[in-house]
Coordinates of C-alpha atoms in Angstrom, one line a residue:
M130 CA 145.3 135.1 72.1
A131 CA 144.1 136.7 75.1
K132 CA 145.0 135.0 78.4
S133 CA 141.5 134.8 79.5
A134 CA 140.5 132.8 76.4
I135 CA 142.8 129.7 77.4
V136 CA 140.5 126.7 78.3
H137 CA 141.1 125.7 81.7
D138 CA 140.9 122.1 83.4
Y139 CA 137.5 121.3 84.5
H140 CA 137.3 120.2 88.1
H141 CA 134.1 118.3 88.7
P142 CA 132.4 119.3 92.1
Q143 CA 131.9 116.7 94.7
P144 CA 128.4 115.1 94.9
G145 CA 126.1 117.4 96.8
S146 CA 128.3 120.6 96.4
T147 CA 126.0 122.1 93.6
P148 CA 122.3 122.5 93.7
T149 CA 122.1 121.1 90.1
F150 CA 123.9 117.8 90.3
T151 CA 122.0 114.8 89.1
L152 CA 119.8 112.3 90.7
D153 CA 122.4 109.6 90.7
E154 CA 124.8 112.0 92.1
K155 CA 122.2 112.7 94.9
V156 CA 121.7 109.1 95.7
Q157 CA 125.7 108.5 95.8
H158 CA 125.8 111.3 98.2
A159 CA 123.1 109.8 100.4
I160 CA 124.7 106.4 100.3
L161 CA 127.8 108.2 101.6
Q162 CA 126.0 110.1 104.3
N163 CA 124.2 107.1 105.6
G164 CA 127.1 104.8 105.4
I165 CA 125.1 102.3 103.1
E166 CA 127.1 99.5 102.3
R167 CA 126.6 95.7 101.6
P168 CA 126.4 93.8 104.8
K169 CA 129.3 91.8 106.0
G170 CA 128.9 88.1 106.1
Y171 CA 125.4 88.0 104.8
T172 CA 123.4 88.7 101.9
V173 CA 120.0 90.6 101.8
S174 CA 117.8 90.0 98.4
Y175 CA 114.9 92.5 97.7
H176 CA 112.1 91.3 95.7
G177 CA 109.1 92.8 93.8
N178 CA 107.6 93.7 90.5
P179 CA 106.5 97.3 89.6
A180 CA 103.2 96.0 88.0
V181 CA 102.0 95.3 91.3
E182 CA 102.0 98.9 92.3
R183 CA 99.9 100.0 89.5
Q184 CA 96.9 98.0 90.6
H185 CA 93.8 99.8 92.0
F186 CA 91.3 98.3 94.4
G187 CA 88.9 101.0 93.8
E188 CA 88.8 104.9 95.2
R189 CA 87.4 104.3 98.4
H190 CA 89.1 100.9 99.2
P191 CA 91.5 101.1 102.1
M192 CA 94.2 99.0 100.3
K193 CA 96.5 101.1 98.3
P194 CA 99.0 99.1 96.3
W195 CA 100.8 102.2 95.5
R196 CA 102.2 102.3 99.0
L197 CA 104.7 100.1 97.5
T198 CA 105.7 102.7 95.1
L199 CA 106.4 105.4 98.1
T200 CA 108.4 102.4 100.1
N201 CA 110.7 101.7 97.1
K202 CA 111.1 105.7 96.3
I203 CA 112.5 106.1 100.1
V204 CA 114.6 103.0 99.7
L205 CA 116.1 104.3 96.6
A206 CA 116.6 107.7 97.9
Y207 CA 118.7 106.5 100.9
G208 CA 120.4 104.3 98.6
M209 CA 119.8 101.1 100.2
H210 CA 119.4 99.3 96.9
D211 CA 123.3 99.6 96.6
A212 CA 123.5 97.2 99.6
M213 CA 121.0 94.3 98.5
D214 CA 120.7 91.8 95.5
L215 CA 117.6 93.3 93.6
Y216 CA 115.3 90.7 91.8
L217 CA 112.4 91.6 89.4
S218 CA 110.1 88.8 90.4
R219 CA 107.6 87.0 87.9
A220 CA 104.2 85.9 88.3
A221 CA 103.6 82.6 89.9
T222 CA 102.3 79.8 87.6
H223 CA 99.0 78.3 87.9
Q224 CA 100.5 75.1 89.0
E225 CA 102.4 76.9 91.8
L226 CA 99.2 78.5 93.0
T227 CA 97.6 75.2 93.4
E228 CA 100.1 73.9 95.6
F229 CA 97.7 75.4 98.3
H230 CA 94.8 77.0 96.4
T231 CA 92.1 74.9 94.9
E232 CA 92.0 74.7 91.1
D233 CA 88.3 76.1 90.8
Y234 CA 89.4 79.2 93.0
I235 CA 92.3 79.7 90.9
D236 CA 90.5 79.4 87.7
F237 CA 87.8 81.8 88.9
L238 CA 90.4 84.5 89.6
Q239 CA 92.2 83.9 86.4
R240 CA 89.1 84.2 84.2
T241 CA 86.9 86.9 86.3
T242 CA 87.0 90.6 85.2
P243 CA 84.6 93.4 86.3
D244 CA 82.8 93.1 82.9
N245 CA 82.0 89.5 83.3
F246 CA 81.4 89.2 87.1
S247 CA 78.1 89.0 88.6
V248 CA 77.6 88.0 92.3
T249 CA 75.9 84.7 92.0
P250 CA 75.4 81.8 94.8
D251 CA 78.1 79.9 93.0
D252 CA 80.5 83.0 92.8
N253 CA 79.9 84.0 96.4
R254 CA 81.6 80.8 97.7
F255 CA 84.9 82.6 96.9
N256 CA 84.1 85.6 99.3
I257 CA 84.0 88.2 96.7
G258 CA 82.6 91.3 97.7
D259 CA 83.4 94.9 99.3
D260 CA 86.6 93.8 101.2
C261 CA 87.8 91.7 98.2
P262 CA 86.3 93.1 95.0
I263 CA 87.1 92.1 91.4
F264 CA 89.3 94.8 89.7
D265 CA 91.1 95.1 86.3
G266 CA 94.4 93.1 86.7
L267 CA 93.4 91.2 89.7
Y268 CA 94.8 87.9 88.9
T269 CA 98.2 89.8 87.7
Y270 CA 98.1 91.5 90.9
A271 CA 97.8 88.4 92.9
S272 CA 100.0 86.0 91.1
L273 CA 102.8 88.7 90.9
Y274 CA 103.0 89.0 94.7
A275 CA 102.9 85.5 95.3
G276 CA 105.7 85.0 92.7
A277 CA 107.9 87.4 94.6
S278 CA 107.5 85.4 97.8
L279 CA 108.2 82.3 96.1
D280 CA 111.3 83.8 94.4
A281 CA 112.4 85.3 98.1
A282 CA 111.8 81.8 99.6
R283 CA 113.9 80.0 96.9
K284 CA 116.8 82.5 97.6
L285 CA 116.9 81.3 101.2
T286 CA 116.7 77.8 100.5
N287 CA 119.5 78.2 97.7
H288 CA 121.6 80.0 100.3
Q289 CA 121.5 83.0 98.0
S290 CA 120.4 85.2 100.8
L291 CA 120.2 85.0 104.5
I292 CA 117.3 87.5 104.5
A293 CA 115.1 88.1 101.8
I294 CA 112.4 90.8 101.5
N295 CA 109.2 91.3 99.7
W296 CA 107.0 94.0 100.9
S297 CA 104.3 93.3 98.4
G298 CA 103.8 89.9 100.1
G299 CA 102.3 89.0 103.6
L300 CA 98.6 88.6 102.5
H301 CA 97.9 86.4 105.4
H302 CA 94.0 86.0 105.4
A303 CA 93.5 84.1 102.1
K304 CA 92.2 80.9 102.5
K305 CA 92.6 77.7 100.3
S306 CA 89.5 78.5 98.2
E307 CA 88.3 81.9 99.2
A308 CA 89.5 85.3 99.4
S309 CA 89.3 87.2 102.9
G310 CA 90.5 90.4 104.3
F311 CA 91.8 92.2 101.0
C312 CA 93.8 88.9 100.3
Y313 CA 93.3 86.6 97.3
I314 CA 96.4 84.4 97.3
N315 CA 98.1 83.4 100.6
D316 CA 101.7 84.0 99.4
I317 CA 102.9 83.2 102.9
V318 CA 101.5 79.6 103.0
L319 CA 103.2 79.1 99.3
S320 CA 106.5 80.5 100.6
I321 CA 106.5 78.2 103.7
L322 CA 105.8 75.3 101.5
Q323 CA 108.8 76.0 99.5
L324 CA 110.9 76.6 102.6
L325 CA 109.8 73.2 103.9
R326 CA 111.5 71.3 101.1
H327 CA 114.8 72.3 102.7
H328 CA 113.9 73.1 106.3
P329 CA 112.4 70.7 109.0
R330 CA 111.0 73.6 110.9
V331 CA 109.6 77.0 110.1
L332 CA 108.5 79.6 112.7
Y333 CA 106.0 82.0 111.3
V334 CA 105.7 85.3 113.4
D335 CA 102.9 87.8 112.5
I336 CA 102.9 91.3 113.8
D337 CA 99.9 92.8 111.8
V338 CA 97.3 94.1 114.0
H339 CA 95.0 91.5 112.5
H340 CA 95.2 87.7 113.2
G341 CA 97.2 85.8 110.8
D342 CA 94.3 83.4 110.5
G343 CA 94.8 82.0 107.0
V344 CA 98.2 80.8 107.7
E345 CA 97.5 79.4 111.1
Q346 CA 94.5 77.3 109.4
A347 CA 96.7 76.2 106.5
F348 CA 99.3 74.7 109.1
W349 CA 96.8 73.7 111.9
S350 CA 97.7 69.9 111.9
T351 CA 101.4 70.0 111.4
D352 CA 104.4 70.3 113.9
R353 CA 106.6 71.3 111.1
V354 CA 105.3 74.9 111.1
M355 CA 104.8 76.9 114.3
T356 CA 102.5 79.9 114.0
L357 CA 102.8 82.9 116.5
S358 CA 100.5 85.8 116.0
F359 CA 100.5 89.2 117.9
H360 CA 97.1 91.0 117.3
K361 CA 94.1 92.8 118.5
Y362 CA 91.4 90.6 119.4
C363 CA 87.6 90.9 119.8
K364 CA 85.5 88.0 118.5
E365 CA 82.4 90.3 117.9
T366 CA 83.9 93.6 116.7
F367 CA 87.5 93.2 115.2
F368 CA 88.3 91.4 111.9
P369 CA 88.8 88.3 111.7
G370 CA 87.6 87.7 115.1
T371 CA 89.9 84.7 115.6
G372 CA 93.0 84.0 117.6
P373 CA 92.2 83.9 121.4
L374 CA 95.0 82.7 123.8
D375 CA 93.5 79.4 124.2
S376 CA 93.5 78.5 120.4
T377 CA 96.7 76.5 120.2
G378 CA 95.9 73.8 117.6
P379 CA 94.0 70.7 117.3
P380 CA 92.4 69.8 120.7
N381 CA 93.6 66.2 120.3
P382 CA 96.9 66.1 121.7
S383 CA 97.9 63.2 119.6
N384 CA 97.4 65.5 116.6
P385 CA 101.1 66.7 115.5
G386 CA 99.7 70.1 115.4
A387 CA 98.6 70.5 118.9
H388 CA 100.2 73.3 120.7
H389 CA 102.1 74.6 117.5
S390 CA 99.4 77.5 116.9
L391 CA 100.4 80.3 119.4
N392 CA 98.0 83.4 119.7
V393 CA 98.9 86.7 121.8
P394 CA 95.5 88.7 121.7
L395 CA 96.0 92.3 122.6
H396 CA 93.4 95.1 123.4
D397 CA 93.4 98.5 122.0
G398 CA 96.1 101.0 122.4
I399 CA 99.3 98.9 123.5
E400 CA 102.6 101.2 123.4
D401 CA 106.1 100.8 122.3
D402 CA 107.8 99.6 125.7
Q403 CA 105.0 96.9 126.4
Y404 CA 104.9 95.6 123.0
T405 CA 108.7 95.3 122.4
R406 CA 109.0 93.8 125.8
L407 CA 106.0 91.3 125.4
F408 CA 107.7 90.2 121.9
A409 CA 111.0 89.5 123.2
D410 CA 109.6 87.7 126.1
I411 CA 107.5 85.5 123.9
V412 CA 109.6 85.0 120.7
G413 CA 112.8 84.2 122.7
P414 CA 111.4 81.1 124.2
A415 CA 109.4 80.1 121.2
V416 CA 112.7 80.1 119.2
A417 CA 114.4 78.2 122.1
T418 CA 111.9 75.7 122.5
Y419 CA 110.8 75.0 118.7
N420 CA 114.5 75.4 117.3
P421 CA 113.3 76.5 113.8
T422 CA 115.7 76.5 110.9
A423 CA 113.9 79.3 109.3
I424 CA 111.8 82.1 110.2
V425 CA 109.0 84.0 108.3
L426 CA 108.1 87.6 109.5
Q427 CA 105.0 89.2 108.5
C428 CA 105.4 92.9 109.2
G429 CA 102.0 94.1 108.8
A430 CA 102.2 98.1 109.2
D431 CA 98.5 98.6 110.4
S432 CA 99.8 97.9 114.0
L433 CA 101.4 101.6 113.7
G434 CA 99.6 104.3 115.6
G435 CA 97.5 106.4 113.5
D436 CA 96.7 103.4 110.7
R437 CA 93.3 104.1 109.2
L438 CA 92.2 100.6 110.3
G439 CA 94.4 99.7 113.3
C440 CA 94.0 100.3 117.0
F441 CA 97.6 100.3 118.4
N442 CA 99.7 103.2 119.4
L443 CA 103.1 101.9 118.2
G444 CA 105.8 104.0 116.7
I445 CA 108.1 102.9 113.7
K446 CA 111.2 102.3 115.7
A447 CA 109.3 99.8 118.2
H448 CA 107.8 98.0 115.2
G449 CA 111.3 97.7 113.7
A450 CA 112.6 96.6 117.0
C451 CA 110.7 93.4 116.6
L452 CA 112.4 92.5 113.2
A453 CA 115.9 93.6 114.7
F454 CA 115.0 90.9 117.6
V455 CA 114.4 88.3 115.0
K456 CA 117.3 89.1 113.0
K457 CA 119.6 88.4 116.1
F458 CA 118.8 84.8 115.6
N459 CA 120.8 84.9 112.3
L460 CA 118.7 82.1 110.7
P461 CA 117.5 82.3 107.0
T462 CA 114.4 84.9 107.2
L463 CA 111.8 85.8 104.9
V464 CA 110.5 89.3 105.4
L465 CA 107.1 90.2 104.3
G466 CA 104.7 93.3 104.1
G467 CA 101.0 92.9 105.1
G468 CA 98.4 95.2 106.1
G469 CA 99.0 98.9 106.4
Y470 CA 96.3 101.7 105.5
T471 CA 98.1 105.0 106.0
P472 CA 100.5 104.9 102.8
R473 CA 103.0 107.3 104.0
N474 CA 103.6 105.6 107.3
V475 CA 103.6 102.0 105.7
A476 CA 106.4 103.4 103.4
R477 CA 108.5 104.9 106.3
L478 CA 108.2 101.8 108.3
W479 CA 109.1 99.3 105.4
A480 CA 112.0 101.6 104.4
Y481 CA 113.4 101.8 107.9
E482 CA 112.8 97.9 108.3
T483 CA 114.9 97.4 105.0
S484 CA 117.5 99.6 106.6
L485 CA 117.6 97.2 109.6
C486 CA 118.0 94.4 107.4
I487 CA 120.9 95.7 105.9
G488 CA 122.5 96.9 109.2
A489 CA 122.4 100.6 108.0
E490 CA 121.5 103.5 110.5
V491 CA 119.9 106.0 108.2
H492 CA 119.4 109.7 109.1
D493 CA 115.9 110.8 110.4
K494 CA 115.4 113.2 107.8
L495 CA 114.1 111.8 104.4
P496 CA 116.4 112.9 101.7
S497 CA 115.6 115.9 100.0
H498 CA 115.4 114.0 96.5
T499 CA 112.8 111.6 97.6
P500 CA 110.0 111.6 95.2
F501 CA 106.7 112.6 96.4
L502 CA 108.3 114.4 99.4
E503 CA 105.3 116.6 99.7
Y504 CA 103.3 113.6 100.6
F505 CA 105.0 113.0 103.9
E506 CA 103.8 116.4 105.2
D507 CA 106.0 119.3 106.9
N508 CA 108.3 117.3 109.1
R509 CA 109.3 115.1 106.3
T510 CA 110.9 112.6 108.8
L511 CA 111.3 108.9 108.9
F512 CA 110.0 108.8 112.3
P513 CA 107.0 110.8 113.0
P514 CA 105.8 110.6 116.7
L515 CA 102.9 108.1 115.7
G516 CA 102.5 106.5 119.4
Q517 CA 103.4 109.5 121.5
F518 CA 100.9 112.1 120.6
N519 CA 97.4 112.5 119.6
K520 CA 96.7 108.8 120.8
R521 CA 93.4 107.7 118.9
F522 CA 93.1 104.8 121.5
E523 CA 93.2 104.4 125.2
N524 CA 95.9 101.7 126.2
R525 CA 93.8 98.9 127.5
N526 CA 96.7 96.4 128.1
T527 CA 97.5 96.4 131.8
P528 CA 100.8 95.1 133.0
K529 CA 99.0 92.1 134.8
Y530 CA 97.2 91.2 131.4
L531 CA 100.3 91.3 129.5
Q532 CA 102.0 88.9 132.0
S533 CA 99.2 86.6 131.9
L534 CA 99.8 86.4 127.9
V535 CA 103.6 85.6 128.6
V536 CA 102.6 83.0 131.2
G537 CA 99.9 81.4 128.8
I538 CA 102.2 81.2 125.7
R539 CA 105.3 79.8 128.0
E540 CA 102.8 77.1 129.5
Q541 CA 101.9 75.9 125.8
L542 CA 105.4 75.9 124.9
R543 CA 105.9 73.2 127.7
Y544 CA 104.0 70.9 125.4
V545 CA 106.4 71.4 122.6
E546 CA 109.0 68.7 123.5
G547 CA 112.5 69.3 121.6
S548 CA 112.3 69.4 118.0
P549 CA 109.5 67.9 116.3
S550 CA 110.1 64.8 113.7
V551 CA 110.5 65.8 110.2
Q552 CA 109.2 62.4 109.2
M553 CA 105.7 62.8 110.6
Q554 CA 104.4 64.9 107.6
E555 CA 104.7 64.5 103.9
I556 CA 107.1 66.6 102.4
P557 CA 105.3 69.2 100.1
P558 CA 106.1 69.0 96.3
D559 CA 109.2 71.1 95.3
L560 CA 108.1 74.3 93.7
G561 CA 111.6 74.8 92.0
P562 CA 111.2 72.4 89.1
V563 CA 107.9 74.0 88.3
R564 CA 109.3 77.1 87.4
E565 CA 112.3 75.4 85.5
E566 CA 109.7 73.6 83.6
V567 CA 108.0 76.6 82.6
D568 CA 111.3 78.3 81.6
E569 CA 112.2 75.2 79.4
E570 CA 108.7 75.4 77.7
I571 CA 109.2 79.1 77.2
R572 CA 112.7 78.5 75.7
R573 CA 111.4 75.7 73.5
E574 CA 108.7 77.7 72.2
R575 CA 111.0 80.7 71.4
G576 CA 113.4 78.1 69.7
E577 CA 110.5 76.9 67.5
E578 CA 109.5 80.4 66.7
E579 CA 113.1 81.2 65.7
A580 CA 113.3 78.2 63.5
M581 CA 110.0 78.8 61.7
R582 CA 111.3 82.7 61.2
R583 CA 114.3 81.5 59.6
Q584 CA 112.4 79.1 57.3
R585 CA 110.1 81.8 56.1
E586 CA 113.1 84.1 55.6
R587 CA 115.0 81.7 53.0
G588 CA 115.3 83.1 49.7
R589 CA 114.4 86.5 50.7
G590 CA 118.0 87.9 50.7
V591 CA 117.8 90.0 53.9
R592 CA 117.8 88.5 57.4
G593 CA 115.4 89.5 59.8
E594 CA 112.8 91.1 57.3
L595 CA 109.9 89.0 56.2
Y596 CA 108.1 91.4 54.2

């Protein structure tokens, strides 16, 4: 046999050394390049369900759930999933949803479809309209994102995670019996109720460009939750028109919730350095004074520069710096999404903030194997200059005005005297047993079906075949 016909040992090329290696190899290469590894000393969990991403509000509606698809593709392309516990969340049950929302409102969402919906005076009480339309799969969408937030909160209370992420959550406008601002179920309120089963005090921080009115309203009269919202405020022209500096809770000082609703009303065009300094100057004292045992951070991406509905000039790194600041407190933290209406920038931001949660320093350039890479334009970077160039809004936040906000918030914190009593408020019912009962019911039904199947099979001679 000719020498050339001898079979030589095959040496597999190292990941990244050939242009034809598989996607798995490309991801492994990205993991090595970006130093992705599981955090040391704490666990990060990542929650969601792909069925949420497939929902569609309508062609012209600014809310695009497929922004979650782009987010997850970047997270996977960098290999960040390798550093987290991943959970496929199931839908919140009817009973779980009605821990906050009214029965008639949840029943309405569950039964209503585009085919049977007509705007009547009775239906209009749920605030259904252009902002909050009825679309196919609405109840599935809302119950799934709520279920993911509940699951994430439970991982914190069970000490399975120190940081739990649900980018599909953070829908902060929904009220007890009505939809509002593209939000149908207030998953934040439901998850805070779950946290309160185990934590005496929860601090809620909201950096969406819109005021977190639904959460503030839900916990208006309790001292066990402090809400702190940074947002654009204009009563006449900017939704929802709430959240001035002097709105701090019930006016009656004997009400437990007095001084526990803090608002930081901003003007158009605030920039990176101003925002991050303001955030630290307010959140730091709030944590020191209130002494929370858990934090919920709503990371609405519509506060980025260039957002379709926003009016700030923030860059991705400045927004992420707020999350990094909260992370330093080393408290159980629920990280949620929220607004954000320029999908490619929403995805960039939430992917970057995922990297901050796991403590990874990822490269600026998006990995070349990122799906839909062409959607991120020619620069294909994780950090486009959103706040530096082509500013859409003039900065109307003067140093004097921002300092007045710091002074105003710190003045309110003077009324919060130490850690509030946990016995002042009724502890909400635990949502854990609800899911356990549902799981047990499902197991029982499956057992009954299996018993019936076996009964029908008797005498047929072949197991598993009924016909």
